[in-house]
C-alpha atoms as a PDB file:
ATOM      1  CA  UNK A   1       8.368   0.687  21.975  1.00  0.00           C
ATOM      2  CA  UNK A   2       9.770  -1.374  19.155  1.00  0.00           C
ATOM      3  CA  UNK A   3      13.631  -0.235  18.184  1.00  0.00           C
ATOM      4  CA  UNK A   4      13.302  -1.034  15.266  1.00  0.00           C
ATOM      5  CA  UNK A   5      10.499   0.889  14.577  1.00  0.00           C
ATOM      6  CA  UNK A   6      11.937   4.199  16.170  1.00  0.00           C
ATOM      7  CA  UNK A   7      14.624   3.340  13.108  1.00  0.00           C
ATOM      8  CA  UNK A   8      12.207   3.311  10.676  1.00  0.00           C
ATOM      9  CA  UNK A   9      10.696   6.922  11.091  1.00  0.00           C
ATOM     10  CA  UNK A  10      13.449   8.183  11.953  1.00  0.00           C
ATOM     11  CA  UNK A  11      15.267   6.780   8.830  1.00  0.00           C
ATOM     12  CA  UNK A  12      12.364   8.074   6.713  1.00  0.00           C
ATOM     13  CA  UNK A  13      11.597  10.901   8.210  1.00  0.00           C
ATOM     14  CA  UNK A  14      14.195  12.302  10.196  1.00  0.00           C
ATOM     15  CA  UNK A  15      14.152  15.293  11.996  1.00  0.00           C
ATOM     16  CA  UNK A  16      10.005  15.425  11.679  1.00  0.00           C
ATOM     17  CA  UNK A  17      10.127  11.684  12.762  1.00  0.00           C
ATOM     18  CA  UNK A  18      12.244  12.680  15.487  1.00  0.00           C
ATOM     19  CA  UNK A  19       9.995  14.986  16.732  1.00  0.00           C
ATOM     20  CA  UNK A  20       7.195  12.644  16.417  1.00  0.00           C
ATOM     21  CA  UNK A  21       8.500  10.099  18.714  1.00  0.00           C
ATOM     22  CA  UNK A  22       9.399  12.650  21.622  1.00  0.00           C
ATOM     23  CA  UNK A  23       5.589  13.546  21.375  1.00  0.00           C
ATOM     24  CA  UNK A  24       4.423  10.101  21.535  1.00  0.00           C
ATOM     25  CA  UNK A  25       3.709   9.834  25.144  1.00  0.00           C
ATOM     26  CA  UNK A  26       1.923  13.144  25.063  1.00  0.00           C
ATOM     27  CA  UNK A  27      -0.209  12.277  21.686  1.00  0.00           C
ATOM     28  CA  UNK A  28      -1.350   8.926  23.260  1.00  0.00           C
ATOM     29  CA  UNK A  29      -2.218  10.581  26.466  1.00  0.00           C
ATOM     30  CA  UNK A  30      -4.490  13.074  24.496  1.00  0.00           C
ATOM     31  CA  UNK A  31      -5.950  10.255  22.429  1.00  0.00           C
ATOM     32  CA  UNK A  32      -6.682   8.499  25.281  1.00  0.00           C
ATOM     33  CA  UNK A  33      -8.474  11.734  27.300  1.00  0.00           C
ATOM     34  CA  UNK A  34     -10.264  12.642  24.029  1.00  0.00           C
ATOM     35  CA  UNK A  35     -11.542   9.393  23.111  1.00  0.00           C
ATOM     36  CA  UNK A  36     -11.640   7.840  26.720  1.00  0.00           C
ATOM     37  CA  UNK A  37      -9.304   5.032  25.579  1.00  0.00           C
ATOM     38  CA  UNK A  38      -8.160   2.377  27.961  1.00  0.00           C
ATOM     39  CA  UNK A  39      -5.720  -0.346  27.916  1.00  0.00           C
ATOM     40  CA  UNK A  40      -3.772   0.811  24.872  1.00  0.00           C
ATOM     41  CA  UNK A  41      -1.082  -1.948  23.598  1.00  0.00           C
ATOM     42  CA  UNK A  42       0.817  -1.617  20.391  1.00  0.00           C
ATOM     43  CA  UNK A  43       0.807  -4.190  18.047  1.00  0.00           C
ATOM     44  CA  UNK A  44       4.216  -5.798  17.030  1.00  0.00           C
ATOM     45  CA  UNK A  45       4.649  -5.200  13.617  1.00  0.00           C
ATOM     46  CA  UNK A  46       4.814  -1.424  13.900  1.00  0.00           C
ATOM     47  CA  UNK A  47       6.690   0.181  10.669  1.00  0.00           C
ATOM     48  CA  UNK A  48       5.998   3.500   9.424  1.00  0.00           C
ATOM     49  CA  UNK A  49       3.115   4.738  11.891  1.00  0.00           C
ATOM     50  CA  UNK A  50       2.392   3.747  15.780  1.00  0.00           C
ATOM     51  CA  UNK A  51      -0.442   1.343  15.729  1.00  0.00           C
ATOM     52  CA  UNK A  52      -1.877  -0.180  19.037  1.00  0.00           C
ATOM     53  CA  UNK A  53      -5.481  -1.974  20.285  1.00  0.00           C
ATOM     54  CA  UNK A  54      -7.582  -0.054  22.965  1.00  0.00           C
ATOM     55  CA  UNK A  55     -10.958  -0.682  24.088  1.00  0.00           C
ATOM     56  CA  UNK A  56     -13.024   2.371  23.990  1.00  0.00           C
ATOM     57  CA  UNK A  57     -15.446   3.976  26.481  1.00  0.00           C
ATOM     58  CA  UNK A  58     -18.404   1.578  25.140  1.00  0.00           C
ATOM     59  CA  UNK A  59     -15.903  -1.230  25.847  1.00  0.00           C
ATOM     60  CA  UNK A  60     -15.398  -1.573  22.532  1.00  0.00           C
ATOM     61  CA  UNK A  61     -12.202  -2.388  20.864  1.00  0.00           C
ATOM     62  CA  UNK A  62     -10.855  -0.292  18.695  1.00  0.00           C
ATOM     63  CA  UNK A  63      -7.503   0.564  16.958  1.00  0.00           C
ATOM     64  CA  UNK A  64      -5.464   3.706  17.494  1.00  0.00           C
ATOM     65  CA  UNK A  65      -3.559   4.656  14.345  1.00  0.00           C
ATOM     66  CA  UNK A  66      -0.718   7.856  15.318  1.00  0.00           C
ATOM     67  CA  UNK A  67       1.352   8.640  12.161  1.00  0.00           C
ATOM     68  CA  UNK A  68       3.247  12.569  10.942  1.00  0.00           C
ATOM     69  CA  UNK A  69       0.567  14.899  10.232  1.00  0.00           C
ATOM     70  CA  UNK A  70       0.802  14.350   6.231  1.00  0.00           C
ATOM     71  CA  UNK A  71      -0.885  14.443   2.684  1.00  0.00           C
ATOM     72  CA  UNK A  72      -0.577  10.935   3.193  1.00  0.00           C
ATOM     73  CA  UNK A  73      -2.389  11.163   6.467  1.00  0.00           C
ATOM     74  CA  UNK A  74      -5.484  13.241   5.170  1.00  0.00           C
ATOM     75  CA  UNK A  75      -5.622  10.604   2.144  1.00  0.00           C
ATOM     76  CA  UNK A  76      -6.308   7.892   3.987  1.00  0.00           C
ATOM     77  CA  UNK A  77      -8.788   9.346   6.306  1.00  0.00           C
ATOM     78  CA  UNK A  78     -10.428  10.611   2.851  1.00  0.00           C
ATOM     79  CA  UNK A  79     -10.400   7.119   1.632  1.00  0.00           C
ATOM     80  CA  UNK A  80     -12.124   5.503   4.765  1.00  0.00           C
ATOM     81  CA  UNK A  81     -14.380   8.090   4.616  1.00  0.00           C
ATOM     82  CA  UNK A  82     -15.353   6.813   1.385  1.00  0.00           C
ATOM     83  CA  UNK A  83     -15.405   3.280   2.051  1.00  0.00           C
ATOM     84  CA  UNK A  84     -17.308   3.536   4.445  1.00  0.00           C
ATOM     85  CA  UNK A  85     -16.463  -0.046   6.131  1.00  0.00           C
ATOM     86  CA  UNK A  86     -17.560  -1.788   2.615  1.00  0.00           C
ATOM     87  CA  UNK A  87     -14.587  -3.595   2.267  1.00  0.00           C
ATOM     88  CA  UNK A  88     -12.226  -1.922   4.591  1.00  0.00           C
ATOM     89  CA  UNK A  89     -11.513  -1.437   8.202  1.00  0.00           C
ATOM     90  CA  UNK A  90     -14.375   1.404   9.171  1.00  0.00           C
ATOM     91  CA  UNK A  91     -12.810   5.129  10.457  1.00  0.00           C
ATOM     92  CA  UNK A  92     -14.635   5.921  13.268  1.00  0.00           C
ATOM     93  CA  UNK A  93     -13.156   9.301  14.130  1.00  0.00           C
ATOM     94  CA  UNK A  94     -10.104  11.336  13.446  1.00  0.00           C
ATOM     95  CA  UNK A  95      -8.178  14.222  14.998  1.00  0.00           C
ATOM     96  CA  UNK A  96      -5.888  16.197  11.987  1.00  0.00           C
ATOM     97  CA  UNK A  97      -4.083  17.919  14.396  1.00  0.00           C
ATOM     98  CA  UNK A  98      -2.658  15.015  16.457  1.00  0.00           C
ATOM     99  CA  UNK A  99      -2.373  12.947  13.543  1.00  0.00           C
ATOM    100  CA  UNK A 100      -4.648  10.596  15.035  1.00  0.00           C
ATOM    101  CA  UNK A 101      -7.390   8.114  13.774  1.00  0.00           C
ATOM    102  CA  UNK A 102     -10.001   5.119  15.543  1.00  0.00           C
ATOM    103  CA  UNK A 103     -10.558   2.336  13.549  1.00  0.00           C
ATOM    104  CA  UNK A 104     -12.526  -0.572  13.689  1.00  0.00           C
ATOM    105  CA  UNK A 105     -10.798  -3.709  15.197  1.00  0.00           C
ATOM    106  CA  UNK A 106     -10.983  -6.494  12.736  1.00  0.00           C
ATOM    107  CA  UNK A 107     -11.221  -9.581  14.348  1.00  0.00           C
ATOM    108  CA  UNK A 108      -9.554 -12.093  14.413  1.00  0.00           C
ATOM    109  CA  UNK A 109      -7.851 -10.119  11.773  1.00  0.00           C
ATOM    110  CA  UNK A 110      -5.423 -12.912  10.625  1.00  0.00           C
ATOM    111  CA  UNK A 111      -3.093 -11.852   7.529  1.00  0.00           C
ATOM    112  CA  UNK A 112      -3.670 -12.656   4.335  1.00  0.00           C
ATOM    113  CA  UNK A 113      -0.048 -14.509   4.175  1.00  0.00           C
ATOM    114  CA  UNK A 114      -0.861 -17.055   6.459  1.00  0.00           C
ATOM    115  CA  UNK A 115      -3.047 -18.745   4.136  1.00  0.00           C
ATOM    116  CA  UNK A 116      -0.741 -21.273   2.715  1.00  0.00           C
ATOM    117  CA  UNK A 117      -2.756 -21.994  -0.559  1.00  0.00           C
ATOM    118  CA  UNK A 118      -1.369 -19.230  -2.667  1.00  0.00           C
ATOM    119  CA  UNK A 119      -4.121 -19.596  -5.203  1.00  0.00           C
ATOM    120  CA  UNK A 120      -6.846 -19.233  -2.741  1.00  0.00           C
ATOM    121  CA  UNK A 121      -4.834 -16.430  -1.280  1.00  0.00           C
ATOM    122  CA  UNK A 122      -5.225 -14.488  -4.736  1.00  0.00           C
ATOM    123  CA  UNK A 123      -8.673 -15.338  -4.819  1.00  0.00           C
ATOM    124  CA  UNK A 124      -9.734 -13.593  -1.745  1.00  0.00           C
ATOM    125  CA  UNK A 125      -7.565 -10.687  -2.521  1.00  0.00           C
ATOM    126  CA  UNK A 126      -9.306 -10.284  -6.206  1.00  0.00           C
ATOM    127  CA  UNK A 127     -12.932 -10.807  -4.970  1.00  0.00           C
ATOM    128  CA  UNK A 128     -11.784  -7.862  -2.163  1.00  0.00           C
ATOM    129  CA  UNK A 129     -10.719  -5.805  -5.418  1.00  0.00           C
ATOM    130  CA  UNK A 130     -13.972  -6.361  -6.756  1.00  0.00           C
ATOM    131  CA  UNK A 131     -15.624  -4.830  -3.580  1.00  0.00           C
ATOM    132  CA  UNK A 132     -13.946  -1.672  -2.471  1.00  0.00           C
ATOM    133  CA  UNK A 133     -14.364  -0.577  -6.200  1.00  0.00           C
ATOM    134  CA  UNK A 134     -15.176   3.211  -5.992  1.00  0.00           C
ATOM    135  CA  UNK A 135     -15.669   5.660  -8.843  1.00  0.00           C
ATOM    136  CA  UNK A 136     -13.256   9.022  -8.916  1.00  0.00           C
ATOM    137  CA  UNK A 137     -15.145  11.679  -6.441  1.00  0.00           C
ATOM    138  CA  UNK A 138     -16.060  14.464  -8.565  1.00  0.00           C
ATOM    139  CA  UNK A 139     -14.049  16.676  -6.138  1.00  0.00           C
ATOM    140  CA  UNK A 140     -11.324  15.292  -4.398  1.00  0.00           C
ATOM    141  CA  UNK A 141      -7.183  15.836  -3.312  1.00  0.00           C
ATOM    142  CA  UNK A 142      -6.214  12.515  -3.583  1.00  0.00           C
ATOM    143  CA  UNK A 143      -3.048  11.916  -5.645  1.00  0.00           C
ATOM    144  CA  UNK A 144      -3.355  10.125  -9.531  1.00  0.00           C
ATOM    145  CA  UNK A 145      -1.390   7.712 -10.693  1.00  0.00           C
ATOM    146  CA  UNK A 146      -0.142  10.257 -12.982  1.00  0.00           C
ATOM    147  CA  UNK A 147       1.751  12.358  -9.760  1.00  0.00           C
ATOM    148  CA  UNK A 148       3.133   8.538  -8.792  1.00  0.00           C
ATOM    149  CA  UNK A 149       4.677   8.826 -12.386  1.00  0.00           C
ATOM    150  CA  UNK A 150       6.486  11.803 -12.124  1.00  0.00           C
ATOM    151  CA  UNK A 151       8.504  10.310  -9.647  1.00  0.00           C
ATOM    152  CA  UNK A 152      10.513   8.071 -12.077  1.00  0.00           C
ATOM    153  CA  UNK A 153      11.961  10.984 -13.381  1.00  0.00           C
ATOM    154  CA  UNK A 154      13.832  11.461 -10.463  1.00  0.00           C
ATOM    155  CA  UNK A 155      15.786   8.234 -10.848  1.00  0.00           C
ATOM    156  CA  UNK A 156      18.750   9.438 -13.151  1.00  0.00           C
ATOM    157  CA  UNK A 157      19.225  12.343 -10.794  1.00  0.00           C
ATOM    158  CA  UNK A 158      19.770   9.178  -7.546  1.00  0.00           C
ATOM    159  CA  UNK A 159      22.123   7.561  -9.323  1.00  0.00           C
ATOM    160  CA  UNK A 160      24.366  11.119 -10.898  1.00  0.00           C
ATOM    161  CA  UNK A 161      22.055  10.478 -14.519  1.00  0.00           C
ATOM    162  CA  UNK A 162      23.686   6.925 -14.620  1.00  0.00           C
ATOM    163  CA  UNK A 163      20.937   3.900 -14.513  1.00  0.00           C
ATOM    164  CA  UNK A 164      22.462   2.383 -11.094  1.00  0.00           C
ATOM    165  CA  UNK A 165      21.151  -1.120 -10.519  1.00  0.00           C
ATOM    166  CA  UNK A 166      18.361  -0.483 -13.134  1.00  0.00           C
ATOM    167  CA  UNK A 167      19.118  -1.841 -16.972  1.00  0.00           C
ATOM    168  CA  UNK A 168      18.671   0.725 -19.276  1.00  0.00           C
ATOM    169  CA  UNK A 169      16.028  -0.826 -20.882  1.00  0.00           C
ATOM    170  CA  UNK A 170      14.375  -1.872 -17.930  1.00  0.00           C
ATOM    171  CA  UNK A 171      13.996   2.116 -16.846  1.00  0.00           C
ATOM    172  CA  UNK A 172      12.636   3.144 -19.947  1.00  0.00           C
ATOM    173  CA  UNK A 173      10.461   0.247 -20.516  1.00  0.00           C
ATOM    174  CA  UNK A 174       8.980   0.992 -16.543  1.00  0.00           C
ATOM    175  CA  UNK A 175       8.515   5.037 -18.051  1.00  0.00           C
ATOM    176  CA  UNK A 176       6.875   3.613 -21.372  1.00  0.00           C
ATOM    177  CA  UNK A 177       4.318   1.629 -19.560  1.00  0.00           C
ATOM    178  CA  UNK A 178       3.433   4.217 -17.204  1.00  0.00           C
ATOM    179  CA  UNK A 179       2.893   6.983 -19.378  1.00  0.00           C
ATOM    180  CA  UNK A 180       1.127   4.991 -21.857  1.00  0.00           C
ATOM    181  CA  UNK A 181      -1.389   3.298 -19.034  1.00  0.00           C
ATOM    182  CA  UNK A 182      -2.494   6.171 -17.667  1.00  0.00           C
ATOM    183  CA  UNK A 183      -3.263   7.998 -21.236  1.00  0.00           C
ATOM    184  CA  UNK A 184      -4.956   4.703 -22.192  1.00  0.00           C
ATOM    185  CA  UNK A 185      -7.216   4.056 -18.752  1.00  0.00           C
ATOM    186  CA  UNK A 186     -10.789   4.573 -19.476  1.00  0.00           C
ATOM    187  CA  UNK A 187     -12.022   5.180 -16.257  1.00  0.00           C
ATOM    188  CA  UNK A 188     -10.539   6.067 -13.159  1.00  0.00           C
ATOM    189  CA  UNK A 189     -11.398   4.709  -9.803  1.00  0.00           C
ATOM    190  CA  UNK A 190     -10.565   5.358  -5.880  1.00  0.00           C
ATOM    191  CA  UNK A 191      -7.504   2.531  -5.650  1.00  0.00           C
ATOM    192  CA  UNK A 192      -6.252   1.469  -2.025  1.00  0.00           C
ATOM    193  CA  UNK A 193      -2.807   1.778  -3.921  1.00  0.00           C
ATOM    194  CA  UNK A 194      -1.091  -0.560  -1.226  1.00  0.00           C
ATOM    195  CA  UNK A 195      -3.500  -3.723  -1.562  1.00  0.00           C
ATOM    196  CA  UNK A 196      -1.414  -6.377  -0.724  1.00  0.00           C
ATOM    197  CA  UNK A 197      -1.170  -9.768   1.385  1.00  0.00           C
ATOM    198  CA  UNK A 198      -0.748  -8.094   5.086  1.00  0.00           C
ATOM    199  CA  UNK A 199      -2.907  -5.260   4.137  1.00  0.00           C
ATOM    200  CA  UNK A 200      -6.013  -7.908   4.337  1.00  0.00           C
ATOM    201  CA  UNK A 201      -7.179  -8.965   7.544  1.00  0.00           C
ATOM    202  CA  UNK A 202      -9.806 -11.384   8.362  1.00  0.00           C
ATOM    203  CA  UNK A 203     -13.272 -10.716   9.825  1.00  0.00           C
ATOM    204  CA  UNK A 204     -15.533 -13.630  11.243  1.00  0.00           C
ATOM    205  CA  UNK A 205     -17.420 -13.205   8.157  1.00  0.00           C
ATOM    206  CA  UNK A 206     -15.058 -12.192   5.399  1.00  0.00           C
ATOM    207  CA  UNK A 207     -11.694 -10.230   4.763  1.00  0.00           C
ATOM    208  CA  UNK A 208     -11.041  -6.361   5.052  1.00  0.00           C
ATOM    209  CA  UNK A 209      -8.341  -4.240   3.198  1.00  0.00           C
ATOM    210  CA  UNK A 210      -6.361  -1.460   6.246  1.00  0.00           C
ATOM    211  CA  UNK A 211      -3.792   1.275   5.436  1.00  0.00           C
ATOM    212  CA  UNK A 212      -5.339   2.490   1.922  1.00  0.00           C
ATOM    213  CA  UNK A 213      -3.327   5.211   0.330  1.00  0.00           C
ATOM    214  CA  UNK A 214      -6.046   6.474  -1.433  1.00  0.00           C
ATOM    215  CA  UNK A 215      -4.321   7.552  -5.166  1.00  0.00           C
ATOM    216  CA  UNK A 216      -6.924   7.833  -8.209  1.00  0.00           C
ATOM    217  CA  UNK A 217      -6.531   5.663 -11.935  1.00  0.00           C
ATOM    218  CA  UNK A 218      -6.492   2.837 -13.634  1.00  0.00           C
ATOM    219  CA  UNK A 219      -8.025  -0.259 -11.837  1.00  0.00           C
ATOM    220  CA  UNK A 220      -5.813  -2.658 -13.662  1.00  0.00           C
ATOM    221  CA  UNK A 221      -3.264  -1.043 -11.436  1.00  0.00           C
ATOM    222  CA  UNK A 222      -4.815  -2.400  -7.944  1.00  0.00           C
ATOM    223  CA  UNK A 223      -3.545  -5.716  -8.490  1.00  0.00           C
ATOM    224  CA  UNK A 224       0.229  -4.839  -8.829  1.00  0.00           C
ATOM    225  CA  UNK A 225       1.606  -4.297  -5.546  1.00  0.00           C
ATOM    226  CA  UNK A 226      -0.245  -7.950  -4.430  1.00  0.00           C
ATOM    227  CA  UNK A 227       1.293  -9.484  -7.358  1.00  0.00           C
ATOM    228  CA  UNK A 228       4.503  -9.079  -6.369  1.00  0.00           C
ATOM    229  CA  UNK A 229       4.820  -9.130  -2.776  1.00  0.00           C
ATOM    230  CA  UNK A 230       5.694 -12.426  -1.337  1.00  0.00           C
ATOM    231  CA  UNK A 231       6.389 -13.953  -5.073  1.00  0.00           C
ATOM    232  CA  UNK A 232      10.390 -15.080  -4.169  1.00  0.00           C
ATOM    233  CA  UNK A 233       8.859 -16.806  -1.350  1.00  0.00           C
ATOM    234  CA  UNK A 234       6.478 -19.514  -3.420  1.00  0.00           C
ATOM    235  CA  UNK A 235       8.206 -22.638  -4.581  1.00  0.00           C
ATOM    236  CA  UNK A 236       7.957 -21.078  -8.535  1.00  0.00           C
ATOM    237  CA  UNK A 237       7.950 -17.455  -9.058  1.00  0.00           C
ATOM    238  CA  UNK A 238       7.403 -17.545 -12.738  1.00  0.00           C
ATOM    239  CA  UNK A 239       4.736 -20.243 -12.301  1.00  0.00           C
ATOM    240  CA  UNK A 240       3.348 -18.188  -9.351  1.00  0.00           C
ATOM    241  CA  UNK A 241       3.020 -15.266 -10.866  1.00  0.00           C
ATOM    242  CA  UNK A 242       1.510 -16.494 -14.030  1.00  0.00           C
ATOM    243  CA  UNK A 243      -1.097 -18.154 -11.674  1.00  0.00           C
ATOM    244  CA  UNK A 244      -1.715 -14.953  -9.911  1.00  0.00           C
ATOM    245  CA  UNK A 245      -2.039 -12.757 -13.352  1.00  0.00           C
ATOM    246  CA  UNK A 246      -4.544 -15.161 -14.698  1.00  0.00           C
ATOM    247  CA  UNK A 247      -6.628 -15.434 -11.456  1.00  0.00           C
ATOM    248  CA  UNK A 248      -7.233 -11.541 -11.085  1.00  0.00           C
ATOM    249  CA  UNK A 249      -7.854 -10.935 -15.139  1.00  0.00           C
ATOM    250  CA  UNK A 250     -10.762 -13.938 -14.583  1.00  0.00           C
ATOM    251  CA  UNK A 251     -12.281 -12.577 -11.564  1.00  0.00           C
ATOM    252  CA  UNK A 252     -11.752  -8.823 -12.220  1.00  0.00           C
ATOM    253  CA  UNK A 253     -11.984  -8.829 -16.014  1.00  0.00           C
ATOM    254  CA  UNK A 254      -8.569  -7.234 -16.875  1.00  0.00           C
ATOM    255  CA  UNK A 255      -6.425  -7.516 -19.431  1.00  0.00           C
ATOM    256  CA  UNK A 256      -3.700  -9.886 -18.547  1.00  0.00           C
ATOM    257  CA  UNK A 257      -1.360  -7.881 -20.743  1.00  0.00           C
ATOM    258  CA  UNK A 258      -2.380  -4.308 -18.876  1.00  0.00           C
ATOM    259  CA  UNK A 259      -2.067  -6.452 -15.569  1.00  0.00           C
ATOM    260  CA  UNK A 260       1.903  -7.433 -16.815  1.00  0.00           C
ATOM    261  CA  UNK A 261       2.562  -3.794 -17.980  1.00  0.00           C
ATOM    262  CA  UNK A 262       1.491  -2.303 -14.473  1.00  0.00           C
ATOM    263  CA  UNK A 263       3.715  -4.935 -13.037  1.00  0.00           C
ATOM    264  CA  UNK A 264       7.108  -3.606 -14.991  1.00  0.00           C
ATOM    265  CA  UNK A 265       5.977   0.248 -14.666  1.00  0.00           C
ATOM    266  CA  UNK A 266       5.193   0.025 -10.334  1.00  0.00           C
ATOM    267  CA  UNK A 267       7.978  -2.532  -9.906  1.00  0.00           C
ATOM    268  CA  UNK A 268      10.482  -0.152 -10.726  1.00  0.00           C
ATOM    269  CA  UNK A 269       9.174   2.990  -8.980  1.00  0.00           C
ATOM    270  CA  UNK A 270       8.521   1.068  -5.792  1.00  0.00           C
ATOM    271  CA  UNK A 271      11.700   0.402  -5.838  1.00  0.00           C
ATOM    272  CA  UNK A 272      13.468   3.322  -6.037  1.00  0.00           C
ATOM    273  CA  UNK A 273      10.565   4.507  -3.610  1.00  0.00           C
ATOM    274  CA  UNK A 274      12.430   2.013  -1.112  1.00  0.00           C
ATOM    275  CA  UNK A 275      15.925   3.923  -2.007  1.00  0.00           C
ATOM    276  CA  UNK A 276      14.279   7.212  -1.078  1.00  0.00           C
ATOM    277  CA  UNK A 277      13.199   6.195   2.148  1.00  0.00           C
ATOM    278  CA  UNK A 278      16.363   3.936   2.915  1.00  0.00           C
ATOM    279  CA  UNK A 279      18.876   4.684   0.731  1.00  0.00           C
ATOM    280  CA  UNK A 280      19.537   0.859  -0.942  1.00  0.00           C
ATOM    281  CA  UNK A 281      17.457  -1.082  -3.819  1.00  0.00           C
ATOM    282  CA  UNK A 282      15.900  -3.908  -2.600  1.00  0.00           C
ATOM    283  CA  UNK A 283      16.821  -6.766  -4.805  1.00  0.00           C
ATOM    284  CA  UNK A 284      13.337  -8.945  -4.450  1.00  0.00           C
ATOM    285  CA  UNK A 285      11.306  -5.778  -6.285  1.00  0.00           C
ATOM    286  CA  UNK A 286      14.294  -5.559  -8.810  1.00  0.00           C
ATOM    287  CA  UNK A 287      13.732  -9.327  -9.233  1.00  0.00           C
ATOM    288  CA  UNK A 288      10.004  -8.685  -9.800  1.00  0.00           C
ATOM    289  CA  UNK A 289      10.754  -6.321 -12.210  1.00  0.00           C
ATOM    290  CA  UNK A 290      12.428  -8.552 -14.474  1.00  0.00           C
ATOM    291  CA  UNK A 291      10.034 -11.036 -14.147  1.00  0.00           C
ATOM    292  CA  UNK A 292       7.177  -9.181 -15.852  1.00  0.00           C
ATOM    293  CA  UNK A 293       9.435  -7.723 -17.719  1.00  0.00           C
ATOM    294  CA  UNK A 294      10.532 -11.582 -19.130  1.00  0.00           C
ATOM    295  CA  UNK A 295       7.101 -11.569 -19.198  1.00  0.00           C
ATOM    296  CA  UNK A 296       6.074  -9.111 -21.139  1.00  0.00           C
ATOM    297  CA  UNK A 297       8.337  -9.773 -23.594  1.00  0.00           C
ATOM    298  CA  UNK A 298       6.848 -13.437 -24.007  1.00  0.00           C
ATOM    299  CA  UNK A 299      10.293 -15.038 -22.664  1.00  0.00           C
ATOM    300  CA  UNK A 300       8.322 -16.847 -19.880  1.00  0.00           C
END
């Protein structure tokens, strides 16, 4: 098993992710016996749950998906349920109690980021948006946007009510945005909430979203986490990200302005998300930040 991703739930979880990797053996085993799994191999880019390839009793091949029994856990399977394999990896069974789910094996289920052309990239990723677009269930747990919210206001209290790496303005501007988003959506929809470049995987005949979070609001928000994730990497950022806004307010429809807001508001909670769960800032989402920010402001 990966060490590094033994430091990972334990770092985020810690005595519970403890306990889950003692019980790992035994959980596979009884995945295995219950599902009649054979030649189970983890994949290599394990992070927060324990992700491997089998081949099922139909010789089949399948993914096994073991994570801590969760909200987060139940959302998902909620969300698969609902997508139904339009658009996203299918669920083909689950098991609450050992945290367990089979998925579909998307093959050859290249990354997103490989494609080089980061243009083409976005396109694929907006015309997947456009697909997986669900209306709110009428009855439903999943999270809103709104509970996401409420987690800014735990900031101050991180950093002993001072604004730590965050700019004052920069905070309030993220708690403006959010607040005034949400009270301004129209509609909400079923988001993935985590729709980014190595969350789409290719199929032979398209691409497929894996690991929604399954959070209900504004659609404008979908976008976001995309947006941002790889951005330092492209030869521009500013350039890049302009490219990006304008690709997914022509295919989707949105507002590029909406699309910029979202970008400021889930910038900053994502990162302080990332100093929950490891206790530092990354400076790349901070970076973000400012740049739709700058943005927003009409500075770039």
């Amino acid at each position: 098993m990966i060490r590094q991703f033994q430091d990972t739930v334990i770092d985020v979880y810690g005595k519970e992710g403890k306990k889950f990797l003692y019980r790992l053996p035994e959980l596979l085993k009884s995945c295995a016996s219950k599902w009649s799994l054979t030649e189970i191999n983890e994949f290599d880019n394990l992070s927060y749950n324990y992700v491997a390839r089998a081949i099922s009793e139909t010789n089949q091949e399948v993914v096994l998906k073991l994570g801590i029994q969760s909200k987060e856990f139940l959302s998902e399977v909620e969300a698969l349920k609902l997508y139904a394999g339009q658009g996203c990896a299918r669920l083909l069974d689950y098991d609450e109690n050992l945290g367990a789910m089979l998925l579909e094996r998307l093959a050859p289920g290249t990354v997103l980021s490989t494609l080089k052309d980061d243009d083409q990239a976005t396109l694929v990723a907006a015309k997947l948006m456009s697909r997986i677009k669900i209306k709110e269930p009428k009855e439903h747990k999943f999270q809103s946007l709104m509970d996401w919210a409420k987690d800014l206001e735990n900031l101050r209290k991180h950093f002993g009510n001072g604004m730590g790496p965050f700019s004052k303005e920069l905070l309030e501007r993220a708690e403006i945005n959010y607040y005034y988003l949400i009270d301004s959506t129209k509609e909400n929809m079923l988001l993935h909430g985590d729709l980014h470049h190595d969350n789409i995987l290719s199929t032979n005949k398209s691409w497929k979203a894996i690991d929604p979070k399954g959070v209900v609001g504004d659609p404008v928000f979908e976008p976001v986490n995309y947006m941002k994730n790889y951005l330092l990497r492209t030869n521009n950022p500013k350039e890049a990200l302009a490219r990006r806004i304008h690709i997914f307010s022509k295919e989707l429809g949105y507002d590029k302005q909406r699309l910029i807001s979202w970008g400021v508001a889930h910038s900053v909670l994502s990162a302080l998300w990332s100093y929950e769960d490891h206790g530092e800032i990354p400076q790349e989402t901070l970076i973000c930040a400012r740049l739709f920010r700058d943005m927003e402001k009409g500075i770039c």
